[in-house]
PDB file of C-alpha atoms in Angstrom:
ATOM      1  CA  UNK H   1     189.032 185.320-122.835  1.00  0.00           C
ATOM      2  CA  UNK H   2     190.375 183.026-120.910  1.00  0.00           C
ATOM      3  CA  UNK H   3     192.394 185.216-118.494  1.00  0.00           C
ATOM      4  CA  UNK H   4     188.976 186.560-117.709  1.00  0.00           C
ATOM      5  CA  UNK H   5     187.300 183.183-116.978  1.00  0.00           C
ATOM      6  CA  UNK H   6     190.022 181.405-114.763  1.00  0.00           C
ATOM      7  CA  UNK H   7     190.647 183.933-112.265  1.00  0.00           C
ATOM      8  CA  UNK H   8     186.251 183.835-111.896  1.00  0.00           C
ATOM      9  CA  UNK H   9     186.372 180.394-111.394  1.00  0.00           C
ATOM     10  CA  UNK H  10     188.794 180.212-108.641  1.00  0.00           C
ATOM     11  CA  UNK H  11     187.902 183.385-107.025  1.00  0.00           C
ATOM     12  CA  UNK H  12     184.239 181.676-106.704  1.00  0.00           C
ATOM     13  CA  UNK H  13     185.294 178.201-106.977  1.00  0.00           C
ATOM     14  CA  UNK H  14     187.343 178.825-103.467  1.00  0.00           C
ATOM     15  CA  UNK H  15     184.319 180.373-102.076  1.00  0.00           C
ATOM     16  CA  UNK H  16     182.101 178.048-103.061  1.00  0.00           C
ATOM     17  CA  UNK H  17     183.891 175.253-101.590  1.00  0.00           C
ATOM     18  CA  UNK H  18     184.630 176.734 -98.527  1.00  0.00           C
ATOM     19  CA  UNK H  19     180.855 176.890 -98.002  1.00  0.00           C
ATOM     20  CA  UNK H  20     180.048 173.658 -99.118  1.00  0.00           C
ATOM     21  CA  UNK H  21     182.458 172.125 -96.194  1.00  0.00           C
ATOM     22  CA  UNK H  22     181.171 174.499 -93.664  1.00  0.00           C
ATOM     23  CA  UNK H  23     177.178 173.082 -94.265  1.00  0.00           C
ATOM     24  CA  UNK H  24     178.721 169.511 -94.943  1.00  0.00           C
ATOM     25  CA  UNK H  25     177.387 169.161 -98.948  1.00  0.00           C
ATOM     26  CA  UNK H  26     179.209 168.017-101.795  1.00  0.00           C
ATOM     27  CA  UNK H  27     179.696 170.614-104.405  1.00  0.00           C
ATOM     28  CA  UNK H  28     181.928 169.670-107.811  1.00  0.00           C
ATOM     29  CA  UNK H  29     182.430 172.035-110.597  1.00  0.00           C
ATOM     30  CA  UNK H  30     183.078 170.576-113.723  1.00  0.00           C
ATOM     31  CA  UNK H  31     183.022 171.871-117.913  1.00  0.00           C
ATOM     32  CA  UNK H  32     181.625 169.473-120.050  1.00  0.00           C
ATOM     33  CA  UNK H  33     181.588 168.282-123.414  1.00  0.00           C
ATOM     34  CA  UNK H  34     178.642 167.880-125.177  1.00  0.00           C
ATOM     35  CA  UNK H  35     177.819 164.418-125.746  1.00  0.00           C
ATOM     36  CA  UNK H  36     174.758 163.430-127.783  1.00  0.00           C
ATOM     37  CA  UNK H  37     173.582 160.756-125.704  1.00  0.00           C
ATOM     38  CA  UNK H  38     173.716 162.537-122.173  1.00  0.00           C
ATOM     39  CA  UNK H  39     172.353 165.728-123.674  1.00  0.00           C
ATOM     40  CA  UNK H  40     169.406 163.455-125.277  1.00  0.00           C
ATOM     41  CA  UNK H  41     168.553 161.956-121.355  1.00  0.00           C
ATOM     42  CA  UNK H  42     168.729 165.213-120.040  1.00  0.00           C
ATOM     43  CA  UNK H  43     166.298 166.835-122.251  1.00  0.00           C
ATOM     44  CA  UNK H  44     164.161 163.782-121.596  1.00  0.00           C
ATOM     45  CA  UNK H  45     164.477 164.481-118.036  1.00  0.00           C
ATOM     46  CA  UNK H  46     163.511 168.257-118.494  1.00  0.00           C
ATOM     47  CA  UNK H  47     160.604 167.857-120.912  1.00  0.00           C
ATOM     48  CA  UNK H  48     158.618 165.031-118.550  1.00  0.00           C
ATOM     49  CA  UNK H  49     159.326 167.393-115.765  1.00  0.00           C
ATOM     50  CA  UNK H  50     161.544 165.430-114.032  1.00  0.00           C
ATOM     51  CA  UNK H  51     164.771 167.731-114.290  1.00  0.00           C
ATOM     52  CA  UNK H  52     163.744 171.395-113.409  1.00  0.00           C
ATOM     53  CA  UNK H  53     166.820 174.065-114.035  1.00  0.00           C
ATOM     54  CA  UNK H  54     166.192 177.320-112.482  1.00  0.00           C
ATOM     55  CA  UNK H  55     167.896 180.442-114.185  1.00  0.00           C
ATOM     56  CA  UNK H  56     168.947 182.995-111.921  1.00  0.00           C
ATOM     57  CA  UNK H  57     170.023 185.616-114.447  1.00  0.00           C
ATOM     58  CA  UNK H  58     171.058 186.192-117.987  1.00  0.00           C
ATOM     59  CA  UNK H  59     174.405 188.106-119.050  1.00  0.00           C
ATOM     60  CA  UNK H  60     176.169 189.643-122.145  1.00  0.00           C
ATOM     61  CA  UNK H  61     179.328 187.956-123.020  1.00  0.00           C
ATOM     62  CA  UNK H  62     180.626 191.572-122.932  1.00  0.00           C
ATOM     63  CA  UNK H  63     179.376 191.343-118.924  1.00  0.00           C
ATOM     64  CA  UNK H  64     181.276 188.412-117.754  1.00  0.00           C
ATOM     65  CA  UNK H  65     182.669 190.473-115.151  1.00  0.00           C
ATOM     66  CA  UNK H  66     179.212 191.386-113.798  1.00  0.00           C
ATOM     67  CA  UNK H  67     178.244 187.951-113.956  1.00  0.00           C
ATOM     68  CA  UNK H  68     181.212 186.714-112.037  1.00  0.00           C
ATOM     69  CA  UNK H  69     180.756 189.637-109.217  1.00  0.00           C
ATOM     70  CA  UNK H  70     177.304 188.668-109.052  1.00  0.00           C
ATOM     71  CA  UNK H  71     177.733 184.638-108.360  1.00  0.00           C
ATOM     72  CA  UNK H  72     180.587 185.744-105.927  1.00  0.00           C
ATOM     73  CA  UNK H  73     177.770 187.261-104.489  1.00  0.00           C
ATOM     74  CA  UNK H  74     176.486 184.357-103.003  1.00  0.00           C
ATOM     75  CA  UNK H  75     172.520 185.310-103.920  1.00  0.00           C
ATOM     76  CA  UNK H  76     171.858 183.123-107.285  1.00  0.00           C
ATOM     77  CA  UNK H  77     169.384 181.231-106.658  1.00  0.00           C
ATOM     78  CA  UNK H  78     170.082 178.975-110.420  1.00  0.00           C
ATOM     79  CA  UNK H  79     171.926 179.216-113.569  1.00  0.00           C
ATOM     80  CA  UNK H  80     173.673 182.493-114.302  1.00  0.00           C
ATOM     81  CA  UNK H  81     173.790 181.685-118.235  1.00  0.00           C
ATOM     82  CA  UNK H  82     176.677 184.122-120.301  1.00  0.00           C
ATOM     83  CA  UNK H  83     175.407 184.333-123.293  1.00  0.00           C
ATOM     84  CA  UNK H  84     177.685 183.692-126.256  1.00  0.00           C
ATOM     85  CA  UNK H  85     175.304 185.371-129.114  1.00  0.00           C
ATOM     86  CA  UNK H  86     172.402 187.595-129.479  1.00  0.00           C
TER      87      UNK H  86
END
């Protein structure tokens, strides 16, 4: 599985980046772990409105590939969320 998600990251990571310089914004990508005390602020944040995440599309785990193609795309305007379960 992992094969499949490290050659995605660069391939868009690079891409990514290169924009990011080009309009002079930071960009970072990062995993995380969860952490009970971060995820608790965040949801605060969400829930009084204050944190808005925008979900651009929704994929398969079996469709990583598709997701991948499409954030290389450039168009996602949010999250593009794999999903691990039904």
């Amino acid at each position: 599985m992992l094969s499949i998600i490290l050659p995605c990251y660069f391939a868009i990571s690079h891409k990514i980046t290169r924009a990011s310089h080009k309009a002079h914004a930071g960009y970072e990508f990062l995993f995380m772990r969860p952490n009970g005390l971060q995820l608790q602020r965040l949801a605060e944040l969400v829930v009084t409105g204050r944190l808005q995440v925008r979900i651009a599309k929704e994929y398969p785990l079996e469709e990583i590939q598709a997701a991948c193609d499409y954030v290389a795309t450039g168009h996602a305007d949010g999250k593009v969320i794999i999903k691990l379960t039904d």
